PDB file of C-alpha atoms in Angstrom:
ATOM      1  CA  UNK A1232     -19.391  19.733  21.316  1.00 79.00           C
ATOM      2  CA  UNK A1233     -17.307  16.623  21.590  1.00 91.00           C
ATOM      3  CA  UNK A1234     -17.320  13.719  19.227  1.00 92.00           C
ATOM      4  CA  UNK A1235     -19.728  11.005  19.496  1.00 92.00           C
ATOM      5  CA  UNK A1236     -19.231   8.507  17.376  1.00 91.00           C
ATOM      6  CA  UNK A1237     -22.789   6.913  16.598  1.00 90.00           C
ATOM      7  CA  UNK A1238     -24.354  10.229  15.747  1.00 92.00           C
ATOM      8  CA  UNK A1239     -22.170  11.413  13.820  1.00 91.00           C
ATOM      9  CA  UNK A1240     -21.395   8.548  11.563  1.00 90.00           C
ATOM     10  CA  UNK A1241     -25.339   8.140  11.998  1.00 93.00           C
ATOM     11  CA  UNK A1242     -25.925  11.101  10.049  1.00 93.00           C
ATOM     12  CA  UNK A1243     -23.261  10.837   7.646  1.00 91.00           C
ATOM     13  CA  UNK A1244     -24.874   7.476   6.890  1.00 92.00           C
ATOM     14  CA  UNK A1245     -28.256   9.411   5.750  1.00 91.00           C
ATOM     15  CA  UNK A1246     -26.743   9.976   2.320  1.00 91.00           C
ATOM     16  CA  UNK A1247     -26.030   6.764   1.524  1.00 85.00           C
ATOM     17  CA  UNK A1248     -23.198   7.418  -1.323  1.00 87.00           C
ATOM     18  CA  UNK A1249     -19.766   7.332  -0.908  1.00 90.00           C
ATOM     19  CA  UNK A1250     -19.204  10.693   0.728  1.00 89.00           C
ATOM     20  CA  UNK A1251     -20.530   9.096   3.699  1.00 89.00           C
ATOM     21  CA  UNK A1252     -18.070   6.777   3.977  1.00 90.00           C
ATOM     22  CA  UNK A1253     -14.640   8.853   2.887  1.00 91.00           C
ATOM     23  CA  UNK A1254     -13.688  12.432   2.492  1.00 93.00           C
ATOM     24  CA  UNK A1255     -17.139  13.669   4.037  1.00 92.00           C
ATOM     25  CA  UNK A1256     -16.171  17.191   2.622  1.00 94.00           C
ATOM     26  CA  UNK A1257     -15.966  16.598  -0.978  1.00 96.00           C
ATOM     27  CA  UNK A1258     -18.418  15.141  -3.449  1.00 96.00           C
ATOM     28  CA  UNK A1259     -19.273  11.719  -4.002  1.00 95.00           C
ATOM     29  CA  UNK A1260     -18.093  11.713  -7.823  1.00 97.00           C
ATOM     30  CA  UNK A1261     -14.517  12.164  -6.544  1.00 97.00           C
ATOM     31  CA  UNK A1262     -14.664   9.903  -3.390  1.00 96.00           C
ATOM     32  CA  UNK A1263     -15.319   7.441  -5.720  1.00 96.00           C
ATOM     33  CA  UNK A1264     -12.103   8.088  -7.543  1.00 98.00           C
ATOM     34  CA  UNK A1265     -10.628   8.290  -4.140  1.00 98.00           C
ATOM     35  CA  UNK A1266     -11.516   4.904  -3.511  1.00 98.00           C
ATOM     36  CA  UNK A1267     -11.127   3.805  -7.509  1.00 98.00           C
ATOM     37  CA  UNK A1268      -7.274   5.192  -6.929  1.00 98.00           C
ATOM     38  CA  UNK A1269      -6.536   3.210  -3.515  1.00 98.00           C
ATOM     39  CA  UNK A1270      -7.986  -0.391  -4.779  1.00 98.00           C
ATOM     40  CA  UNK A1271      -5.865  -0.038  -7.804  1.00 98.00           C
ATOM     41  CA  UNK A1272      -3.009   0.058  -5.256  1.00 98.00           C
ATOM     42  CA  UNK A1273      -4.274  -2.480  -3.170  1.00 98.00           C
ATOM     43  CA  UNK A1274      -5.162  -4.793  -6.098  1.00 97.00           C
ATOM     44  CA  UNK A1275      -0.714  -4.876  -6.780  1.00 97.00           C
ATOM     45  CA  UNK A1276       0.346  -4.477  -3.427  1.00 97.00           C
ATOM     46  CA  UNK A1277      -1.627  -7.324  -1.973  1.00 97.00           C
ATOM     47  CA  UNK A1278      -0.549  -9.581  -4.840  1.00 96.00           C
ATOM     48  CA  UNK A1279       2.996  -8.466  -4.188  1.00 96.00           C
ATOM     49  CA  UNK A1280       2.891  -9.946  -0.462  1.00 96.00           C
ATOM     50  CA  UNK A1281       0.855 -12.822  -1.133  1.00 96.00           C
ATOM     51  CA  UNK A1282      -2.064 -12.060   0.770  1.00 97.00           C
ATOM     52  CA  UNK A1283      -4.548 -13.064  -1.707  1.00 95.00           C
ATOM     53  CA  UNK A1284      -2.449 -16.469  -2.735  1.00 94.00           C
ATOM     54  CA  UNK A1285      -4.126 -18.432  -2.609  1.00 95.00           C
ATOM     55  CA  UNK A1286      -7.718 -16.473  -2.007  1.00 96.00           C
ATOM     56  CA  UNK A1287      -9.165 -17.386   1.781  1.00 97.00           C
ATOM     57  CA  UNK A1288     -12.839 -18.594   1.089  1.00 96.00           C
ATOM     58  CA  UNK A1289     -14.008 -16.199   3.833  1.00 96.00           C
ATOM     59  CA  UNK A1290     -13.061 -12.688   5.069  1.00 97.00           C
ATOM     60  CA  UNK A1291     -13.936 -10.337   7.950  1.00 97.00           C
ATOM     61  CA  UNK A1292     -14.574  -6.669   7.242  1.00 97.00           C
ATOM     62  CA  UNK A1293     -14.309  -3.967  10.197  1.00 97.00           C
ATOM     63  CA  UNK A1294     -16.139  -0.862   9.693  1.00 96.00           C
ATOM     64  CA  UNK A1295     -18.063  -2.498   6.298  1.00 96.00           C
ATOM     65  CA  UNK A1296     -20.025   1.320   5.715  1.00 95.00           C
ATOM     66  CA  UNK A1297     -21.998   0.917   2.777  1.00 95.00           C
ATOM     67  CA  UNK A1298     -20.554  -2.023   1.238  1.00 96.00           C
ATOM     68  CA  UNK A1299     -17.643  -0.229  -1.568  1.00 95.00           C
ATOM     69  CA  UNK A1300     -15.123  -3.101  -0.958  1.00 97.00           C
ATOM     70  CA  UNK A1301     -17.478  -5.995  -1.043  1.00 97.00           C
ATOM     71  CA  UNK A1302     -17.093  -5.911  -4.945  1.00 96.00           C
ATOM     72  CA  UNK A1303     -13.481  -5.865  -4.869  1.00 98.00           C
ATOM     73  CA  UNK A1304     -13.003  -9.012  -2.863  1.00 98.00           C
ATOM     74  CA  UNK A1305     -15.843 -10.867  -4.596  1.00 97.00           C
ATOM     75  CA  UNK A1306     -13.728 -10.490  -7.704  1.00 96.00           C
ATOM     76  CA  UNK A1307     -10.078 -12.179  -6.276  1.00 96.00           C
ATOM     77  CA  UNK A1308     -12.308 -14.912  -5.413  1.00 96.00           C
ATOM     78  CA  UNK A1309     -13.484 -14.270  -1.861  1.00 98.00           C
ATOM     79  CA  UNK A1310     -16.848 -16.564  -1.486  1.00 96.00           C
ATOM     80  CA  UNK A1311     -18.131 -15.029   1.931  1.00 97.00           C
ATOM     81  CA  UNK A1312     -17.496 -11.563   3.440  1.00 97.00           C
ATOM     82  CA  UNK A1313     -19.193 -11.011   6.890  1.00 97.00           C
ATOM     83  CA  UNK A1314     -18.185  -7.431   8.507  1.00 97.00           C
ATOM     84  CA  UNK A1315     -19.621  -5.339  11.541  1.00 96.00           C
ATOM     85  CA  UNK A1316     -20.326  -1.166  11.282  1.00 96.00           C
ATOM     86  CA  UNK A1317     -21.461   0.751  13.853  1.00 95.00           C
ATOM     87  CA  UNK A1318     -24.310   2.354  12.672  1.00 94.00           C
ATOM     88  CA  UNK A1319     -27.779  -0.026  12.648  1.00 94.00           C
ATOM     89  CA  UNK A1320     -29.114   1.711  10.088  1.00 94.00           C
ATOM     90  CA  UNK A1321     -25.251   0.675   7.688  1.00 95.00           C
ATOM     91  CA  UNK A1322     -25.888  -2.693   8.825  1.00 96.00           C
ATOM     92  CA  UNK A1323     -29.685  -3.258   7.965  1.00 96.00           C
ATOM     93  CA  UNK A1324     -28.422  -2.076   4.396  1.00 95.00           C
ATOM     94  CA  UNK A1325     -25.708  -4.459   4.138  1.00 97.00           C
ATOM     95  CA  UNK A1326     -27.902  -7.506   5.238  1.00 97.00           C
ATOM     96  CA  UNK A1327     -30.234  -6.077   2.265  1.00 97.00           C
ATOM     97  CA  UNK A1328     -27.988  -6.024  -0.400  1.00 96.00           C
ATOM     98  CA  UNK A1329     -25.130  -8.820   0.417  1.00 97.00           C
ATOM     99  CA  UNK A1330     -26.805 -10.883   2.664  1.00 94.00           C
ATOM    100  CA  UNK A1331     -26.633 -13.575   0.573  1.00 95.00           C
ATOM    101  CA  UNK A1332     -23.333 -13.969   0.556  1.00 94.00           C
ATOM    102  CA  UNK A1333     -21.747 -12.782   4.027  1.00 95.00           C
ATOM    103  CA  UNK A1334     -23.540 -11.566   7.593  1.00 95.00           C
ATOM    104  CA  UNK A1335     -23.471  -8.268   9.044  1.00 96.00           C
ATOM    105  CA  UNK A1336     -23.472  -7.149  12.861  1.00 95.00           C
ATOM    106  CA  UNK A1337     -23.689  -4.479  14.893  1.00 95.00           C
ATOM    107  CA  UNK A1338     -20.240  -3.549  16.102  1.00 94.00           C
ATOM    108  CA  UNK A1339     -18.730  -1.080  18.207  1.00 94.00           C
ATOM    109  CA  UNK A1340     -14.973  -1.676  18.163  1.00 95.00           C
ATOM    110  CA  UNK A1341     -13.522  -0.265  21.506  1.00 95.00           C
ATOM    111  CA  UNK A1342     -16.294  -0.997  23.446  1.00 93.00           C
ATOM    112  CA  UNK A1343     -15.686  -3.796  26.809  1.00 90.00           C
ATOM    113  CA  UNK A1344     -18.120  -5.854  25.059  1.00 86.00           C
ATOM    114  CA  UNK A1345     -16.362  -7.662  22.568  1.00 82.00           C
ATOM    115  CA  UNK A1346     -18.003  -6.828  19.325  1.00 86.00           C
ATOM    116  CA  UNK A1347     -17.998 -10.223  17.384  1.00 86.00           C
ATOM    117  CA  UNK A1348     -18.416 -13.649  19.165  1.00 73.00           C
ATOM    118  CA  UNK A1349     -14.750 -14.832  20.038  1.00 67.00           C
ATOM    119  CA  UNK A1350     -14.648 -18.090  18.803  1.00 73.00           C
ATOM    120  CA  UNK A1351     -15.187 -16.637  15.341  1.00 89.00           C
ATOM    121  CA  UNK A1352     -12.331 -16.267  13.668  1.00 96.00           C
ATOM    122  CA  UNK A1353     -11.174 -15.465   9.653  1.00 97.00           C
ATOM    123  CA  UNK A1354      -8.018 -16.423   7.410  1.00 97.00           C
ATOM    124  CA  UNK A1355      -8.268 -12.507   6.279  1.00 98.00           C
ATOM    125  CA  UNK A1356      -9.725  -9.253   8.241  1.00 98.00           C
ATOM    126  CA  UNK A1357      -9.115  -5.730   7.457  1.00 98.00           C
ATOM    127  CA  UNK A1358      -9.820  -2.316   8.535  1.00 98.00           C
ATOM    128  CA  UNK A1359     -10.139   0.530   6.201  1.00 98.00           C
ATOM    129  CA  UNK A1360      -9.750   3.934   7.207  1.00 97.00           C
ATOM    130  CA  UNK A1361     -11.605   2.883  10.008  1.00 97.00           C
ATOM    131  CA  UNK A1362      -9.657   3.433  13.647  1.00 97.00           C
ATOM    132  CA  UNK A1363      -8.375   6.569  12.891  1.00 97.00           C
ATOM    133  CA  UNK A1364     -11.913   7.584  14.206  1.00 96.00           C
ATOM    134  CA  UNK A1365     -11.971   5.814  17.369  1.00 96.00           C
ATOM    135  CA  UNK A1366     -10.000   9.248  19.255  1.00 96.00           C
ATOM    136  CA  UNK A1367     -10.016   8.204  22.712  1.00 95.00           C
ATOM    137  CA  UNK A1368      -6.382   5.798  23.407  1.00 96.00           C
ATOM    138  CA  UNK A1369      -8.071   3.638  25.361  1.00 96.00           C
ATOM    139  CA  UNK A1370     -10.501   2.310  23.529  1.00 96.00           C
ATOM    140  CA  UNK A1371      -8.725   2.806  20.516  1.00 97.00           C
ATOM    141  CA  UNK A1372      -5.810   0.169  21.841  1.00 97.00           C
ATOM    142  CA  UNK A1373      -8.718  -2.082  23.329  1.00 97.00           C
ATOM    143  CA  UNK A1374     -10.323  -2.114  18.915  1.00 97.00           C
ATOM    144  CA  UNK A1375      -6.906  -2.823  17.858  1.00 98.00           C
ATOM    145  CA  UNK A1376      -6.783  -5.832  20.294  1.00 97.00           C
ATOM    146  CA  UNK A1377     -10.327  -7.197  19.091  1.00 96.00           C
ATOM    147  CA  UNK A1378      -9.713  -6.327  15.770  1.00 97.00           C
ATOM    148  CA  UNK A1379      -6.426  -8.703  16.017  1.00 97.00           C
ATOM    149  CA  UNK A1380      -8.757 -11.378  17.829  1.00 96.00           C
ATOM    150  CA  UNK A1381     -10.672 -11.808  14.848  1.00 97.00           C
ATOM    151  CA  UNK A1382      -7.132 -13.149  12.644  1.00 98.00           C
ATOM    152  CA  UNK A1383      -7.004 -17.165  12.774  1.00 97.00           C
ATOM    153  CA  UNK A1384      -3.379 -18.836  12.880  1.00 97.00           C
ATOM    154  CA  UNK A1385      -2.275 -18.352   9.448  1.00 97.00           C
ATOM    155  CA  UNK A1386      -4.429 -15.363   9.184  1.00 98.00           C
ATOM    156  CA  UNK A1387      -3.604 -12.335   7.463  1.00 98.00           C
ATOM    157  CA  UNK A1388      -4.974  -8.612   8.923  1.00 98.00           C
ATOM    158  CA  UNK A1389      -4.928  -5.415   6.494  1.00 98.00           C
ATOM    159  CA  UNK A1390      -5.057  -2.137   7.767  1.00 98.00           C
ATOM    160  CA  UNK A1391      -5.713   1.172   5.332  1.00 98.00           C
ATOM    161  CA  UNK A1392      -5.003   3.825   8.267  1.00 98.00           C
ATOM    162  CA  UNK A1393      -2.966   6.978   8.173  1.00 98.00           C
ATOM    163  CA  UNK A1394      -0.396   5.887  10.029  1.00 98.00           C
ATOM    164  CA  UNK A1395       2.757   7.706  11.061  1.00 98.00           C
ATOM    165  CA  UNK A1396       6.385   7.316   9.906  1.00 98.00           C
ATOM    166  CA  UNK A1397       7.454   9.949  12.232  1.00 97.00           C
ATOM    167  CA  UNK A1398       5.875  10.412  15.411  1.00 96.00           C
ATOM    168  CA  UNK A1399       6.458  14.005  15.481  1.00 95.00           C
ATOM    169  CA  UNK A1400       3.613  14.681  13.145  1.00 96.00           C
ATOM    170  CA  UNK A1401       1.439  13.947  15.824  1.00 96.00           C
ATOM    171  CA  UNK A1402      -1.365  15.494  17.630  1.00 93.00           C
ATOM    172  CA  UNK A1403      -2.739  15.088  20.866  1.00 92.00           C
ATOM    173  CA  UNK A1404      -6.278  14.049  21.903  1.00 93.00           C
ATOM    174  CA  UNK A1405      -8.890  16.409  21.149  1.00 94.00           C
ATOM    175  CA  UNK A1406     -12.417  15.909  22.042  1.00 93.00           C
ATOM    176  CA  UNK A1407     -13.876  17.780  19.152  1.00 94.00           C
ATOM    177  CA  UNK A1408     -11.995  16.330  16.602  1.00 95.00           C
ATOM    178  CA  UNK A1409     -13.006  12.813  14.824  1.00 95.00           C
ATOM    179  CA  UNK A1410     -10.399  11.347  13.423  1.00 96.00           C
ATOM    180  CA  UNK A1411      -6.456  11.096  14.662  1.00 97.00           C
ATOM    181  CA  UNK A1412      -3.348  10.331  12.713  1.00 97.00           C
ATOM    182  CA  UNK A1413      -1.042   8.105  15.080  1.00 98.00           C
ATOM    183  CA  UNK A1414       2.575   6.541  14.884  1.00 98.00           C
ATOM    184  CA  UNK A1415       3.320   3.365  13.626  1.00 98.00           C
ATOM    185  CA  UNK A1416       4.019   2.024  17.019  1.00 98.00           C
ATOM    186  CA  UNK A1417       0.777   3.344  18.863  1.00 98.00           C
ATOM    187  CA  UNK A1418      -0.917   1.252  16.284  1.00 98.00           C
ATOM    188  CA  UNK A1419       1.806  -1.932  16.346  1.00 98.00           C
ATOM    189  CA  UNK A1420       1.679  -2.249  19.867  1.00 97.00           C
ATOM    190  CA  UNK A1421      -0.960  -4.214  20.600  1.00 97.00           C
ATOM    191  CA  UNK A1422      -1.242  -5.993  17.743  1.00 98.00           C
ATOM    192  CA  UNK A1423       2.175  -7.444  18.468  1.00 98.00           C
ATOM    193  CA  UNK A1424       0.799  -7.878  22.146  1.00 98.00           C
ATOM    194  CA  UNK A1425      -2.232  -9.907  20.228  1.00 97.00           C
ATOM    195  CA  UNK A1426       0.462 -12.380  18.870  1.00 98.00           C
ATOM    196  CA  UNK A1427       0.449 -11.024  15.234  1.00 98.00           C
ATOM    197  CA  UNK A1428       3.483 -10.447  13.645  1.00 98.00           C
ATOM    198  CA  UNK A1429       4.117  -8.011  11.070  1.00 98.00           C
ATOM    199  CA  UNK A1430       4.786  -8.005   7.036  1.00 98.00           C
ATOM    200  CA  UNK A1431       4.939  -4.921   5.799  1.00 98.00           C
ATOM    201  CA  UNK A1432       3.797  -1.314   6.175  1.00 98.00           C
ATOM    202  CA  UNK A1433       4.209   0.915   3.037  1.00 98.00           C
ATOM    203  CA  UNK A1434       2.078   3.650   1.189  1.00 98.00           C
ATOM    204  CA  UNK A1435      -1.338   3.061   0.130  1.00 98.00           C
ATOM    205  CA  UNK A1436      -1.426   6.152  -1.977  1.00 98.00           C
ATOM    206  CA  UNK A1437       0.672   9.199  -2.458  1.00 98.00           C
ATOM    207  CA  UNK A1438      -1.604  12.091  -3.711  1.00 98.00           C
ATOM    208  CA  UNK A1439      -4.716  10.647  -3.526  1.00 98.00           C
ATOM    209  CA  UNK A1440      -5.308  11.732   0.050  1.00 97.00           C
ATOM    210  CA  UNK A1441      -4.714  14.229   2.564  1.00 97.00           C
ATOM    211  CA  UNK A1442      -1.252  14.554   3.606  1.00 98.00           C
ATOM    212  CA  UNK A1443      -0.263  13.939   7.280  1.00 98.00           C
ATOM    213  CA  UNK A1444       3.802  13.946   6.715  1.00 98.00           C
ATOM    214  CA  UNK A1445       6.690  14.016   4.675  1.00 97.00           C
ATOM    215  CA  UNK A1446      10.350  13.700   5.016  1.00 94.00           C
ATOM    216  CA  UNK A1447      10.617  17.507   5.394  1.00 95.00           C
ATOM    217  CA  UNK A1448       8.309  20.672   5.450  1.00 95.00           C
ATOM    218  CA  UNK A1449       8.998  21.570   2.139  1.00 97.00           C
ATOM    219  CA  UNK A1450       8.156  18.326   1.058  1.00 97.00           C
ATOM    220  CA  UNK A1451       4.980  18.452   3.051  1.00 97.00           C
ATOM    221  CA  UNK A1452       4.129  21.699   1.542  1.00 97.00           C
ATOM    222  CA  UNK A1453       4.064  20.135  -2.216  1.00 97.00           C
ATOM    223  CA  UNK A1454       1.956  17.503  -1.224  1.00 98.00           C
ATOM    224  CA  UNK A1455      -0.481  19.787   0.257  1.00 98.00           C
ATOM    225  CA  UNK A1456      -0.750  22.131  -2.652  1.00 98.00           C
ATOM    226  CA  UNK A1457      -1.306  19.233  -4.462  1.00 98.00           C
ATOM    227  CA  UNK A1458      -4.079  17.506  -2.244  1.00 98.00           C
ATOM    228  CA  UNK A1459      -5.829  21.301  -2.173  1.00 98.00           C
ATOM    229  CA  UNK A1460      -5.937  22.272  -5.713  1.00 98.00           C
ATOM    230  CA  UNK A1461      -7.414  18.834  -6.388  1.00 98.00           C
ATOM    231  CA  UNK A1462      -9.866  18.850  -3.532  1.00 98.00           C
ATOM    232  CA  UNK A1463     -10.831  22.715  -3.795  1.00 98.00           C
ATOM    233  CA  UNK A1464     -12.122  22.406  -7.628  1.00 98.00           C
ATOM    234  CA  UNK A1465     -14.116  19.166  -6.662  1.00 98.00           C
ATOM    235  CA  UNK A1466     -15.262  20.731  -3.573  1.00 97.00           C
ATOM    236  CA  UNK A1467     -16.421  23.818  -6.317  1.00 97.00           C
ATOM    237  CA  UNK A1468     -17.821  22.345  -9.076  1.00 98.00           C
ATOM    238  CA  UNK A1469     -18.189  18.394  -8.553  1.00 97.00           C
ATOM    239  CA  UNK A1470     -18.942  17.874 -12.433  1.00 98.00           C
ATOM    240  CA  UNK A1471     -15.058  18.650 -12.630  1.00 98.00           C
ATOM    241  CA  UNK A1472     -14.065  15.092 -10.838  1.00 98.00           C
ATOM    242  CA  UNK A1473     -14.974  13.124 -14.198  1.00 97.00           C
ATOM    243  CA  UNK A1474     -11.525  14.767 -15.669  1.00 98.00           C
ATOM    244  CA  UNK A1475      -9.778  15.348 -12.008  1.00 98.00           C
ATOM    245  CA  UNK A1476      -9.837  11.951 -11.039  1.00 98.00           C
ATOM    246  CA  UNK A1477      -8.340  10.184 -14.060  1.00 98.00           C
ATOM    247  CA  UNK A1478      -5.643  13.197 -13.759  1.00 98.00           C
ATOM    248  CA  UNK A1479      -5.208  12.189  -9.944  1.00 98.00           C
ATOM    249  CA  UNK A1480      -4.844   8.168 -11.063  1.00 98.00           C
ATOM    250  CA  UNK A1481      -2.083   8.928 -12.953  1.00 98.00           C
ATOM    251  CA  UNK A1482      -0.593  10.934 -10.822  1.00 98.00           C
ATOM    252  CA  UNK A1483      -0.398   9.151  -7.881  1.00 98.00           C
ATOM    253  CA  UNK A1484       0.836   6.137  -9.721  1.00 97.00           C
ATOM    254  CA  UNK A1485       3.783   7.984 -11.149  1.00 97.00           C
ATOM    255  CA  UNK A1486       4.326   8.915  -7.268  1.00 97.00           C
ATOM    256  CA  UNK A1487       4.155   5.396  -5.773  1.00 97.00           C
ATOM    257  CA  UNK A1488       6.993   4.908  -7.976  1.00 96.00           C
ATOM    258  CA  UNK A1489       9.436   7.519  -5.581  1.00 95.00           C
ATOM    259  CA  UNK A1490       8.643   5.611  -2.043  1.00 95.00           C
ATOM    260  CA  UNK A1491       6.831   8.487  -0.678  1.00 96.00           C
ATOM    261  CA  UNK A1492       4.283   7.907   1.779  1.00 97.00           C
ATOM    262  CA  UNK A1493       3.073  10.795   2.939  1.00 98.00           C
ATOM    263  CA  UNK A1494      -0.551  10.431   3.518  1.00 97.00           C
ATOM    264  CA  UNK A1495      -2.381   6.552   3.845  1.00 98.00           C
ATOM    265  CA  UNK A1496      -0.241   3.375   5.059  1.00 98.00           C
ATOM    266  CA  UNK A1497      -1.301   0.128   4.075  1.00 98.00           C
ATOM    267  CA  UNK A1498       0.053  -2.501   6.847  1.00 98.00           C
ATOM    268  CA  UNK A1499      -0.201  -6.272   6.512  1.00 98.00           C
ATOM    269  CA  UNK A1500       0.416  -8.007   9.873  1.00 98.00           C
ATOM    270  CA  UNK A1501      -0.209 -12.049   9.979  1.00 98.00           C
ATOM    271  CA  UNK A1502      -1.187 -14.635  12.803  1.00 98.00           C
ATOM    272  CA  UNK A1503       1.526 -17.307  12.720  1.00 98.00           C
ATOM    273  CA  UNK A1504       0.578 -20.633  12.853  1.00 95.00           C
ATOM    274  CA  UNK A1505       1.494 -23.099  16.025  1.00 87.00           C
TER     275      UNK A1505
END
């Protein structure tokens, strides 16, 4: 059957713990290292380029799922966070347990109906792991557009995607599958179209996710070992991730040091002001 979005992120949302939300395959214990692993990154690499400096009072969060991120913003000093998911049922939880502090929408990024009201615009929007699941071109160029709507002059947008240093790692469309890793300039395109310019695009994390390329096939190889015998003892006995993840922290910050990025990009693209 092919991919349909709302059901199946419908279902995934059922659990409600962070398996829902990343590596759907492995246990929650270790998706939250996953996720532990990539905000320690972020946490550096946004201080490096200045994107939190000073911190914007208010941010806009595509693709919110259960709320993971909402804590680390809160704690650099971001007041409000309002985001959009596509999944009601996401969204009703979100209102419930941050509504206080930020609203939460219904959004379908993609769609012709533009998904948040345009005259709302934010000083800082990201997308996490988020449009790699929107397979179809078309509407995956129209969410990139909209997603670059959202940035104010001045703005800042950050994208977690795996995004492609080489092209020739590829794939074409396929129905069934729900999630794509796509060149640099598939996703650049229309954000440059959208009047953003960008700041930088580097590694989010070395081993701490699935590897999509390397700068050969030997290289590619290691990095998959790696990613399997980590995700194949989680995968068999989930107690395990309480001594794999600290093991996979300090690994992949030893391999951040080397300039490999061979699995998640994070790219910082800004609005510039008139």
């Amino acid at each position: 059957m092919s991919y349909q979005a709302s059901e199946y992120w419908g279902d995934l949302h059922q659990r409600d713990d962070t398996s829902a939300v990343g590596q759907s395959g492995l246990p929650a214990a270790f998706n939250a290292w996953l996720y532990r692993i990539l905000a320690r990154n972020l946490g550096r690499l946004l201080h490096r380029h200045g994107v939190l400096d000073p911190a914007p009072a208010r941010m806009f969060e595509v693709g919110s799922g259960r709320g993971d991120w909402i804590g680390f913003w809160r704690q650099r000093g971001i007041a409000r966070i309002d985001g959009g998911d596509l999944v009601p049922q996401a969204v009703e939880r979100l209102n419930e347990r941050f509504g206080t502090t930020g609203t939460f929408v219904v959004a379908e990024f993609g769609a012709e109906l533009t998904p948040v009201a345009p005259e709302r615009t934010y000083p800082l929007v990201t997308v996490f792991n988020v449009l790699l699941h929107i397979t179809d071109d078309r509407l995956f160029q129209r969410a990139l557009a909209q997603v670059a709507g959202l940035v104010e002059p001045g703005g800042r947008l950050v994208l977690v995607e795996p995004i492609l240093f080489d092209s020739a790692f590829a794939k074409p469309y396929d129905p069934k599958v729900t999630s794509r890793a796509r060149a640099l300039e598939t996703y650049e395109a229309p954000l440059l179209a959208s009047g953003l310019e960008r700041v930088n695009v580097g590694a989010a994390v070395v081993l701490a996710n699935n590897p999509i390329e390397a700068r050969s096939q030997a290289a590619l190889r290691r990095y998959r070992r790696s990613w399997n015998w980590f995700a194949g003892r989680a995968r068999r006995n989930p107690a395990s991730s309480r001594w794999l993840g600290p093991l996979l922290l300090i690994g992949d910050r030893v391999a951040m040091a080397t300039g490999a990025a061979p699995s998640s990009k994070l790219a910082i693209y800004r609005r510039p002001t008139p």
